[in-house]
Amino acid sequence: MLQSLPQESGNEPASEILPPSDPQPGGSWRRTLLVLKALLQALIAFAILIGAFMGMNTLVATKPDVPKRPIQERSYAVETVTVAQGDFAPDINVFGETTAGREVELRALVGGEVVGVHPNLKAGGHVSEGDVLVAIDRFDYEGAVTEAEANLAEANAGLVESEGRVELERANVLRAREQLEFAQRDLKRAEELVDRGAVTERTVDDRKLLVSQRQQSVEQTQNTLALEEAKVLQQKATVKRLEWRLENAMRQLDNTILSAPFDAIVRTEAAEPGRLVSVNDAVVALYSSDEFEVRFTLSDNQYGRLLAESGTVVDRPVEVIWYLGNAPVTYPATVSRIGADVASTRGGVDLIATIDSANATVPLRPGAFVEISLPDQTYRDSFRIPETAYYGEGTVYVIEDGRLRPRQVDALAIDDGFILVSGDLQSGETLLTTRIPEAGSGLLVNDVAKQPEASQDGVPQTANNRKSETE
């Protein structure tokens, strides 16, 4: 409020009559107006909030009842398989290495200069049975054959001569015996006549002397015959020795040629024209081009199962797979023998199988790393089920009236994505093969193979989108 102040004379300005505490005129009034405006805005906002709250309550109170959707049981789209009981033999898959079924190292059997080699006598080259691989100079060996033939001819001539003398002496012996017989008859007649007095004693003595001379002649002729027969035996021995020398000379001549003993691939070679080779020098190494084997190792358990089933693993069929890039090449084979020693360092038994490569489109080579597949022990009256059907500790689920029913089985063996089992299963039952985390007794399922469904947009439903829709 304005206070009355004493009036002063003079022409002083009107501002001098304002109180000293209000330097600007009208300031208190403006503050009052601002306070009133703020209170009015707060009241309006509060009124709006109250109106909104009351309106919301009215809407909630007047909301019509909405029909509730009935609760549906969740159903899973699954895949199934029909089980069948039978005799199943899983495959044993191991790895091995191919080897040559037959190989040989040819060595020089005679020494000399190499005068010719086969054009394919290079590492990896193919040669056929009977092909001349290496030829050694034949001159000296042909001369040895000629000399042996001449010596043998001389010995045969000497043998003929000795045999002729033997025949002559045999004839002499025969004549000497005849003369001895004549002399003996003469002596007998003279002895008969001397008793009659027809001849003298001297005549008898002369006949006795003649008989003695004839006896001596027979003995000398027989001795000469024995000597000639001994010479024949000696000459025959000489002929036999010279025949062996001729045969040896001819063999040495033949050994100047090294030929391929079978259809083969050249592994190594050490022969060039002009090279001097000595006896026993290694010239070429070959391995058969159509005889291959594969060596692989079975564990003690695997070998024991096969042995217990049939008593032997020999003649068991084997499949050899050689992977060339991504393309497998398969060769049939048969187990031919068992390794000489137990492969203790590899923890098993070595087996060797003979590969049949007669109809192979791709030729094999030794040292190839291959996969071997052979049938394991046969499990009789078993079931072959997918691995995805096997739950936990031997539990599988069959489908009865669209719901899962657990069954207990025993795992026998694994067979390339499948499991061989035996237990509470029957042939013809439908087995669950889809992995469901919530799998349990009574779970509702839908076999996609029997009841195909489609979504509204025409896209076939899978187990995943079926599950999401039911949720």
Short mmCIF file of N, CA and C in Angstrom, two decimals, residues 86-243:
data_model
loop_
_atom_site.label_atom_id
_atom_site.label_comp_id
_atom_site.label_asym_id
_atom_site.label_seq_id
_atom_site.Cartn_x
_atom_site.Cartn_y
_atom_site.Cartn_z
N GLY A 86 14.53 -109.65 -38.17
CA GLY A 86 15.24 -110.51 -39.09
C GLY A 86 16.67 -110.73 -38.65
N ASP A 87 17.46 -111.32 -39.55
CA ASP A 87 18.88 -111.56 -39.30
C ASP A 87 19.68 -110.47 -40.00
N PHE A 88 20.41 -109.69 -39.25
CA PHE A 88 21.15 -108.56 -39.79
C PHE A 88 22.62 -108.69 -39.44
N ALA A 89 23.48 -108.35 -40.40
CA ALA A 89 24.93 -108.36 -40.19
C ALA A 89 25.45 -106.97 -40.51
N PRO A 90 25.85 -106.20 -39.54
CA PRO A 90 26.40 -104.87 -39.82
C PRO A 90 27.74 -104.98 -40.52
N ASP A 91 28.14 -103.89 -41.15
CA ASP A 91 29.41 -103.85 -41.86
C ASP A 91 30.50 -103.34 -40.94
N ILE A 92 31.67 -103.96 -41.03
CA ILE A 92 32.88 -103.46 -40.37
C ILE A 92 33.64 -102.62 -41.38
N ASN A 93 33.87 -101.38 -41.08
CA ASN A 93 34.59 -100.47 -41.97
C ASN A 93 35.94 -100.12 -41.36
N VAL A 94 37.00 -100.51 -42.03
CA VAL A 94 38.36 -100.20 -41.60
C VAL A 94 39.14 -99.68 -42.80
N PHE A 95 40.37 -99.30 -42.57
CA PHE A 95 41.22 -98.78 -43.64
C PHE A 95 42.46 -99.67 -43.78
N GLY A 96 42.96 -99.74 -45.00
CA GLY A 96 44.12 -100.56 -45.27
C GLY A 96 44.92 -100.02 -46.44
N GLU A 97 45.88 -100.81 -46.86
CA GLU A 97 46.79 -100.40 -47.93
C GLU A 97 46.94 -101.54 -48.92
N THR A 98 46.90 -101.20 -50.21
CA THR A 98 47.05 -102.21 -51.25
C THR A 98 48.52 -102.56 -51.44
N THR A 99 48.76 -103.82 -51.76
CA THR A 99 50.11 -104.30 -52.04
C THR A 99 50.07 -105.17 -53.30
N ALA A 100 51.24 -105.37 -53.90
CA ALA A 100 51.32 -106.22 -55.08
C ALA A 100 51.17 -107.68 -54.66
N GLY A 101 50.33 -108.42 -55.38
CA GLY A 101 50.16 -109.82 -55.06
C GLY A 101 51.35 -110.66 -55.46
N ARG A 102 52.12 -110.21 -56.48
CA ARG A 102 53.30 -110.93 -56.92
C ARG A 102 54.32 -109.91 -57.42
N GLU A 103 55.52 -110.01 -56.94
CA GLU A 103 56.58 -109.11 -57.36
C GLU A 103 57.89 -109.87 -57.43
N VAL A 104 58.80 -109.39 -58.27
CA VAL A 104 60.06 -110.09 -58.48
C VAL A 104 61.14 -109.07 -58.81
N GLU A 105 62.37 -109.40 -58.42
CA GLU A 105 63.53 -108.59 -58.76
C GLU A 105 64.42 -109.43 -59.66
N LEU A 106 64.57 -109.02 -60.91
CA LEU A 106 65.38 -109.75 -61.88
C LEU A 106 66.84 -109.32 -61.73
N ARG A 107 67.75 -110.32 -61.65
CA ARG A 107 69.18 -110.07 -61.53
C ARG A 107 69.89 -110.72 -62.72
N ALA A 108 71.05 -110.14 -63.06
CA ALA A 108 71.84 -110.69 -64.16
C ALA A 108 72.44 -112.02 -63.72
N LEU A 109 72.17 -113.08 -64.50
CA LEU A 109 72.73 -114.40 -64.20
C LEU A 109 74.06 -114.62 -64.89
N VAL A 110 74.40 -113.76 -65.84
CA VAL A 110 75.70 -113.79 -66.51
C VAL A 110 76.20 -112.36 -66.61
N GLY A 111 77.49 -112.22 -66.75
CA GLY A 111 78.08 -110.89 -66.90
C GLY A 111 78.30 -110.54 -68.35
N GLY A 112 78.36 -109.26 -68.63
CA GLY A 112 78.62 -108.81 -69.99
C GLY A 112 78.06 -107.44 -70.24
N GLU A 113 78.13 -107.04 -71.48
CA GLU A 113 77.67 -105.71 -71.90
C GLU A 113 76.20 -105.78 -72.30
N VAL A 114 75.42 -104.81 -71.82
CA VAL A 114 74.01 -104.71 -72.21
C VAL A 114 73.95 -104.17 -73.63
N VAL A 115 73.31 -104.94 -74.51
CA VAL A 115 73.22 -104.52 -75.92
C VAL A 115 71.80 -104.15 -76.32
N GLY A 116 70.81 -104.36 -75.44
CA GLY A 116 69.44 -103.99 -75.79
C GLY A 116 68.54 -103.98 -74.57
N VAL A 117 67.58 -103.04 -74.55
CA VAL A 117 66.59 -102.95 -73.48
C VAL A 117 65.21 -102.75 -74.09
N HIS A 118 64.18 -103.14 -73.35
CA HIS A 118 62.80 -102.97 -73.80
C HIS A 118 62.44 -101.48 -73.78
N PRO A 119 61.69 -101.01 -74.78
CA PRO A 119 61.34 -99.58 -74.80
C PRO A 119 60.51 -99.13 -73.60
N ASN A 120 59.77 -100.05 -72.96
CA ASN A 120 58.97 -99.67 -71.78
C ASN A 120 59.68 -99.93 -70.46
N LEU A 121 60.97 -100.21 -70.54
CA LEU A 121 61.72 -100.50 -69.31
C LEU A 121 62.03 -99.19 -68.59
N LYS A 122 60.97 -98.63 -68.02
CA LYS A 122 61.05 -97.42 -67.22
C LYS A 122 60.08 -97.55 -66.06
N ALA A 123 60.35 -96.86 -64.99
CA ALA A 123 59.48 -96.95 -63.81
C ALA A 123 58.05 -96.60 -64.20
N GLY A 124 57.13 -97.52 -63.91
CA GLY A 124 55.73 -97.33 -64.26
C GLY A 124 55.34 -97.91 -65.60
N GLY A 125 56.33 -98.36 -66.40
CA GLY A 125 56.02 -98.92 -67.71
C GLY A 125 55.39 -100.30 -67.60
N HIS A 126 54.57 -100.63 -68.58
CA HIS A 126 53.88 -101.93 -68.59
C HIS A 126 54.57 -102.85 -69.58
N VAL A 127 54.84 -104.08 -69.14
CA VAL A 127 55.44 -105.10 -69.99
C VAL A 127 54.59 -106.35 -69.91
N SER A 128 54.62 -107.13 -70.99
CA SER A 128 53.82 -108.35 -71.06
C SER A 128 54.70 -109.57 -70.82
N GLU A 129 54.04 -110.66 -70.47
CA GLU A 129 54.77 -111.90 -70.21
C GLU A 129 55.54 -112.32 -71.45
N GLY A 130 56.82 -112.65 -71.27
CA GLY A 130 57.66 -113.10 -72.37
C GLY A 130 58.42 -111.99 -73.07
N ASP A 131 58.11 -110.73 -72.80
CA ASP A 131 58.84 -109.62 -73.43
C ASP A 131 60.31 -109.64 -73.01
N VAL A 132 61.21 -109.40 -73.99
CA VAL A 132 62.64 -109.31 -73.69
C VAL A 132 62.91 -107.94 -73.07
N LEU A 133 63.34 -107.96 -71.81
CA LEU A 133 63.58 -106.71 -71.11
C LEU A 133 65.02 -106.23 -71.29
N VAL A 134 65.98 -107.13 -71.13
CA VAL A 134 67.40 -106.78 -71.22
C VAL A 134 68.10 -107.88 -72.01
N ALA A 135 68.98 -107.47 -72.96
CA ALA A 135 69.79 -108.41 -73.73
C ALA A 135 71.26 -108.11 -73.48
N ILE A 136 72.04 -109.17 -73.14
CA ILE A 136 73.48 -109.05 -72.89
C ILE A 136 74.22 -109.66 -74.07
N ASP A 137 75.40 -109.15 -74.36
CA ASP A 137 76.20 -109.60 -75.49
C ASP A 137 76.36 -111.13 -75.44
N ARG A 138 76.07 -111.83 -76.55
CA ARG A 138 76.03 -113.28 -76.60
C ARG A 138 77.30 -113.91 -77.16
N PHE A 139 78.27 -113.13 -77.62
CA PHE A 139 79.40 -113.68 -78.37
C PHE A 139 80.16 -114.75 -77.59
N ASP A 140 80.61 -114.41 -76.40
CA ASP A 140 81.40 -115.37 -75.62
C ASP A 140 80.60 -116.61 -75.28
N TYR A 141 79.32 -116.45 -75.03
CA TYR A 141 78.49 -117.58 -74.61
C TYR A 141 78.14 -118.47 -75.80
N GLU A 142 78.02 -117.88 -77.00
CA GLU A 142 77.84 -118.70 -78.19
C GLU A 142 79.10 -119.51 -78.47
N GLY A 143 80.28 -118.89 -78.26
CA GLY A 143 81.54 -119.63 -78.43
C GLY A 143 81.65 -120.78 -77.45
N ALA A 144 81.21 -120.56 -76.21
CA ALA A 144 81.25 -121.64 -75.22
C ALA A 144 80.34 -122.79 -75.64
N VAL A 145 79.21 -122.50 -76.24
CA VAL A 145 78.31 -123.54 -76.70
C VAL A 145 78.96 -124.33 -77.84
N THR A 146 79.58 -123.61 -78.77
CA THR A 146 80.25 -124.28 -79.89
C THR A 146 81.34 -125.22 -79.40
N GLU A 147 82.16 -124.76 -78.49
CA GLU A 147 83.23 -125.59 -77.95
C GLU A 147 82.67 -126.80 -77.21
N ALA A 148 81.62 -126.60 -76.44
CA ALA A 148 81.02 -127.73 -75.73
C ALA A 148 80.44 -128.74 -76.69
N GLU A 149 79.83 -128.29 -77.76
CA GLU A 149 79.29 -129.20 -78.76
C GLU A 149 80.41 -130.01 -79.41
N ALA A 150 81.53 -129.35 -79.72
CA ALA A 150 82.66 -130.08 -80.33
C ALA A 150 83.24 -131.12 -79.38
N ASN A 151 83.43 -130.76 -78.14
CA ASN A 151 83.96 -131.72 -77.17
C ASN A 151 83.02 -132.90 -77.00
N LEU A 152 81.75 -132.62 -77.00
CA LEU A 152 80.79 -133.71 -76.86
C LEU A 152 80.82 -134.63 -78.07
N ALA A 153 80.95 -134.04 -79.25
CA ALA A 153 81.03 -134.86 -80.47
C ALA A 153 82.25 -135.76 -80.43
N GLU A 154 83.40 -135.25 -80.00
CA GLU A 154 84.60 -136.08 -79.89
C GLU A 154 84.40 -137.20 -78.88
N ALA A 155 83.79 -136.87 -77.76
CA ALA A 155 83.55 -137.89 -76.75
C ALA A 155 82.61 -138.96 -77.25
N ASN A 156 81.60 -138.59 -78.01
CA ASN A 156 80.67 -139.57 -78.56
C ASN A 156 81.37 -140.48 -79.56
N ALA A 157 82.27 -139.88 -80.36
CA ALA A 157 83.06 -140.70 -81.31
C ALA A 157 83.94 -141.69 -80.57
N GLY A 158 84.60 -141.24 -79.53
CA GLY A 158 85.41 -142.16 -78.73
C GLY A 158 84.57 -143.25 -78.10
N LEU A 159 83.36 -142.91 -77.70
CA LEU A 159 82.48 -143.91 -77.12
C LEU A 159 82.11 -144.97 -78.16
N VAL A 160 81.85 -144.52 -79.39
CA VAL A 160 81.52 -145.47 -80.45
C VAL A 160 82.71 -146.40 -80.71
N GLU A 161 83.91 -145.83 -80.73
CA GLU A 161 85.11 -146.64 -80.95
C GLU A 161 85.29 -147.66 -79.83
N SER A 162 85.12 -147.23 -78.59
CA SER A 162 85.28 -148.16 -77.46
C SER A 162 84.22 -149.25 -77.51
N GLU A 163 83.00 -148.88 -77.84
CA GLU A 163 81.94 -149.90 -77.92
C GLU A 163 82.24 -150.89 -79.04
N GLY A 164 82.89 -150.41 -80.16
CA GLY A 164 83.28 -151.33 -81.23
C GLY A 164 84.33 -152.33 -80.77
N ARG A 165 85.32 -151.86 -80.04
CA ARG A 165 86.32 -152.77 -79.51
C ARG A 165 85.71 -153.77 -78.54
N VAL A 166 84.76 -153.36 -77.79
CA VAL A 166 84.08 -154.27 -76.88
C VAL A 166 83.40 -155.39 -77.67
N GLU A 167 82.71 -155.02 -78.75
CA GLU A 167 82.04 -156.03 -79.56
C GLU A 167 83.07 -156.98 -80.18
N LEU A 168 84.21 -156.43 -80.61
CA LEU A 168 85.26 -157.27 -81.19
C LEU A 168 85.79 -158.26 -80.16
N GLU A 169 86.04 -157.80 -78.97
CA GLU A 169 86.55 -158.68 -77.94
C GLU A 169 85.52 -159.73 -77.53
N ARG A 170 84.26 -159.34 -77.56
CA ARG A 170 83.22 -160.33 -77.26
C ARG A 170 83.24 -161.45 -78.31
N ALA A 171 83.44 -161.06 -79.58
CA ALA A 171 83.53 -162.08 -80.64
C ALA A 171 84.77 -162.95 -80.45
N ASN A 172 85.89 -162.34 -80.06
CA ASN A 172 87.11 -163.10 -79.81
C ASN A 172 86.92 -164.10 -78.67
N VAL A 173 86.23 -163.67 -77.64
CA VAL A 173 85.95 -164.57 -76.53
C VAL A 173 85.13 -165.75 -77.01
N LEU A 174 84.15 -165.48 -77.87
CA LEU A 174 83.28 -166.55 -78.35
C LEU A 174 84.10 -167.57 -79.18
N ARG A 175 84.96 -167.07 -80.06
CA ARG A 175 85.78 -167.96 -80.88
C ARG A 175 86.76 -168.74 -80.01
N ALA A 176 87.35 -168.04 -79.02
CA ALA A 176 88.30 -168.74 -78.13
C ALA A 176 87.60 -169.85 -77.38
N ARG A 177 86.41 -169.66 -76.98
CA ARG A 177 85.68 -170.71 -76.27
C ARG A 177 85.37 -171.89 -77.21
N GLU A 178 85.04 -171.56 -78.47
CA GLU A 178 84.78 -172.63 -79.43
C GLU A 178 86.04 -173.48 -79.65
N GLN A 179 87.18 -172.79 -79.80
CA GLN A 179 88.45 -173.52 -79.98
C GLN A 179 88.76 -174.35 -78.74
N LEU A 180 88.46 -173.82 -77.57
CA LEU A 180 88.69 -174.58 -76.35
C LEU A 180 87.81 -175.83 -76.32
N GLU A 181 86.60 -175.72 -76.75
CA GLU A 181 85.70 -176.88 -76.78
C GLU A 181 86.22 -177.94 -77.75
N PHE A 182 86.68 -177.51 -78.92
CA PHE A 182 87.23 -178.47 -79.89
C PHE A 182 88.43 -179.21 -79.31
N ALA A 183 89.28 -178.43 -78.64
CA ALA A 183 90.49 -179.05 -78.06
C ALA A 183 90.10 -180.03 -76.95
N GLN A 184 89.09 -179.69 -76.18
CA GLN A 184 88.65 -180.58 -75.09
C GLN A 184 88.05 -181.86 -75.66
N ARG A 185 87.30 -181.79 -76.79
CA ARG A 185 86.76 -182.99 -77.41
C ARG A 185 87.87 -183.88 -78.00
N ASP A 186 88.87 -183.18 -78.56
CA ASP A 186 90.02 -183.92 -79.10
C ASP A 186 90.74 -184.69 -78.00
N LEU A 187 90.92 -184.03 -76.86
CA LEU A 187 91.59 -184.67 -75.73
C LEU A 187 90.78 -185.84 -75.23
N LYS A 188 89.49 -185.73 -75.22
CA LYS A 188 88.65 -186.83 -74.74
C LYS A 188 88.74 -188.04 -75.67
N ARG A 189 88.75 -187.79 -76.99
CA ARG A 189 88.86 -188.90 -77.93
C ARG A 189 90.24 -189.58 -77.82
N ALA A 190 91.27 -188.72 -77.62
CA ALA A 190 92.63 -189.30 -77.50
C ALA A 190 92.73 -190.15 -76.26
N GLU A 191 92.10 -189.73 -75.19
CA GLU A 191 92.14 -190.53 -73.95
C GLU A 191 91.38 -191.86 -74.14
N GLU A 192 90.34 -191.85 -74.93
CA GLU A 192 89.62 -193.10 -75.19
C GLU A 192 90.44 -194.04 -76.07
N LEU A 193 91.18 -193.46 -77.04
CA LEU A 193 91.96 -194.28 -77.96
C LEU A 193 93.23 -194.83 -77.31
N VAL A 194 93.74 -194.10 -76.32
CA VAL A 194 94.98 -194.57 -75.70
C VAL A 194 94.75 -195.86 -74.93
N ASP A 195 93.56 -196.05 -74.44
CA ASP A 195 93.24 -197.28 -73.73
C ASP A 195 93.19 -198.47 -74.69
N ARG A 196 92.86 -198.21 -75.94
CA ARG A 196 92.80 -199.26 -76.95
C ARG A 196 94.17 -199.48 -77.61
N GLY A 197 95.07 -198.54 -77.30
CA GLY A 197 96.39 -198.66 -77.90
C GLY A 197 96.48 -198.06 -79.27
N ALA A 198 95.46 -197.27 -79.67
CA ALA A 198 95.46 -196.69 -81.01
C ALA A 198 96.34 -195.45 -81.10
N VAL A 199 96.52 -194.76 -80.03
CA VAL A 199 97.39 -193.58 -79.99
C VAL A 199 98.36 -193.75 -78.84
N THR A 200 99.41 -192.98 -78.90
CA THR A 200 100.44 -193.06 -77.88
C THR A 200 100.12 -192.03 -76.78
N GLU A 201 100.84 -192.18 -75.71
CA GLU A 201 100.70 -191.23 -74.60
C GLU A 201 101.14 -189.83 -75.01
N ARG A 202 102.07 -189.76 -75.91
CA ARG A 202 102.54 -188.44 -76.36
C ARG A 202 101.41 -187.67 -77.04
N THR A 203 100.66 -188.41 -77.81
CA THR A 203 99.54 -187.74 -78.49
C THR A 203 98.57 -187.16 -77.47
N VAL A 204 98.35 -187.95 -76.44
CA VAL A 204 97.44 -187.45 -75.39
C VAL A 204 98.02 -186.20 -74.73
N ASP A 205 99.30 -186.22 -74.46
CA ASP A 205 99.93 -185.05 -73.84
C ASP A 205 99.84 -183.82 -74.74
N ASP A 206 100.03 -184.07 -76.05
CA ASP A 206 99.90 -182.92 -76.98
C ASP A 206 98.48 -182.33 -76.94
N ARG A 207 97.50 -183.26 -76.84
CA ARG A 207 96.11 -182.74 -76.79
C ARG A 207 95.87 -181.96 -75.49
N LYS A 208 96.45 -182.42 -74.38
CA LYS A 208 96.31 -181.70 -73.12
C LYS A 208 96.96 -180.33 -73.20
N LEU A 209 98.14 -180.25 -73.83
CA LEU A 209 98.81 -178.96 -73.98
C LEU A 209 97.96 -178.00 -74.81
N LEU A 210 97.35 -178.52 -75.85
CA LEU A 210 96.51 -177.66 -76.71
C LEU A 210 95.30 -177.14 -75.92
N VAL A 211 94.71 -178.03 -75.11
CA VAL A 211 93.57 -177.57 -74.29
C VAL A 211 94.01 -176.47 -73.35
N SER A 212 95.18 -176.60 -72.74
CA SER A 212 95.67 -175.57 -71.82
C SER A 212 95.89 -174.25 -72.54
N GLN A 213 96.43 -174.34 -73.76
CA GLN A 213 96.66 -173.11 -74.54
C GLN A 213 95.33 -172.43 -74.89
N ARG A 214 94.35 -173.26 -75.25
CA ARG A 214 93.05 -172.67 -75.60
C ARG A 214 92.39 -172.04 -74.35
N GLN A 215 92.58 -172.66 -73.20
CA GLN A 215 92.04 -172.10 -71.95
C GLN A 215 92.68 -170.76 -71.64
N GLN A 216 93.99 -170.68 -71.85
CA GLN A 216 94.69 -169.41 -71.61
C GLN A 216 94.23 -168.33 -72.58
N SER A 217 94.00 -168.70 -73.80
CA SER A 217 93.53 -167.72 -74.80
C SER A 217 92.16 -167.17 -74.42
N VAL A 218 91.27 -168.06 -73.92
CA VAL A 218 89.94 -167.60 -73.50
C VAL A 218 90.06 -166.61 -72.36
N GLU A 219 90.92 -166.91 -71.41
CA GLU A 219 91.07 -166.02 -70.26
C GLU A 219 91.64 -164.66 -70.68
N GLN A 220 92.61 -164.68 -71.56
CA GLN A 220 93.17 -163.40 -72.04
C GLN A 220 92.14 -162.58 -72.79
N THR A 221 91.35 -163.25 -73.59
CA THR A 221 90.31 -162.53 -74.35
C THR A 221 89.25 -161.95 -73.41
N GLN A 222 88.88 -162.69 -72.39
CA GLN A 222 87.90 -162.17 -71.42
C GLN A 222 88.46 -160.96 -70.67
N ASN A 223 89.74 -161.02 -70.32
CA ASN A 223 90.35 -159.86 -69.65
C ASN A 223 90.36 -158.63 -70.56
N THR A 224 90.72 -158.87 -71.82
CA THR A 224 90.71 -157.75 -72.77
C THR A 224 89.31 -157.17 -72.92
N LEU A 225 88.30 -158.07 -72.94
CA LEU A 225 86.90 -157.60 -73.03
C LEU A 225 86.53 -156.76 -71.81
N ALA A 226 86.95 -157.19 -70.63
CA ALA A 226 86.64 -156.43 -69.41
C ALA A 226 87.28 -155.05 -69.46
N LEU A 227 88.52 -154.97 -69.96
CA LEU A 227 89.17 -153.67 -70.07
C LEU A 227 88.45 -152.76 -71.06
N GLU A 228 88.03 -153.31 -72.17
CA GLU A 228 87.32 -152.50 -73.17
C GLU A 228 85.96 -152.04 -72.63
N GLU A 229 85.28 -152.91 -71.88
CA GLU A 229 84.01 -152.50 -71.29
C GLU A 229 84.22 -151.38 -70.26
N ALA A 230 85.31 -151.45 -69.50
CA ALA A 230 85.61 -150.37 -68.55
C ALA A 230 85.88 -149.06 -69.30
N LYS A 231 86.57 -149.16 -70.44
CA LYS A 231 86.82 -147.95 -71.23
C LYS A 231 85.51 -147.37 -71.74
N VAL A 232 84.56 -148.22 -72.08
CA VAL A 232 83.26 -147.74 -72.54
C VAL A 232 82.55 -146.98 -71.42
N LEU A 233 82.58 -147.55 -70.21
CA LEU A 233 81.95 -146.85 -69.08
C LEU A 233 82.62 -145.51 -68.82
N GLN A 234 83.95 -145.52 -68.92
CA GLN A 234 84.67 -144.26 -68.71
C GLN A 234 84.31 -143.24 -69.78
N GLN A 235 84.18 -143.70 -71.00
CA GLN A 235 83.84 -142.79 -72.09
C GLN A 235 82.41 -142.28 -71.94
N LYS A 236 81.52 -143.13 -71.47
CA LYS A 236 80.13 -142.69 -71.23
C LYS A 236 80.10 -141.60 -70.15
N ALA A 237 80.91 -141.77 -69.11
CA ALA A 237 80.97 -140.73 -68.08
C ALA A 237 81.48 -139.43 -68.66
N THR A 238 82.47 -139.54 -69.54
CA THR A 238 83.00 -138.33 -70.20
C THR A 238 81.92 -137.67 -71.05
N VAL A 239 81.17 -138.49 -71.77
CA VAL A 239 80.09 -137.95 -72.60
C VAL A 239 79.04 -137.26 -71.73
N LYS A 240 78.69 -137.88 -70.62
CA LYS A 240 77.68 -137.29 -69.74
C LYS A 240 78.17 -135.94 -69.18
N ARG A 241 79.43 -135.89 -68.80
CA ARG A 241 79.98 -134.64 -68.28
C ARG A 241 79.98 -133.56 -69.36
N LEU A 242 80.33 -133.93 -70.56
CA LEU A 242 80.35 -132.96 -71.65
C LEU A 242 78.94 -132.55 -72.05
N GLU A 243 77.99 -133.48 -71.92
CA GLU A 243 76.59 -133.09 -72.17
C GLU A 243 76.14 -132.03 -71.17
#
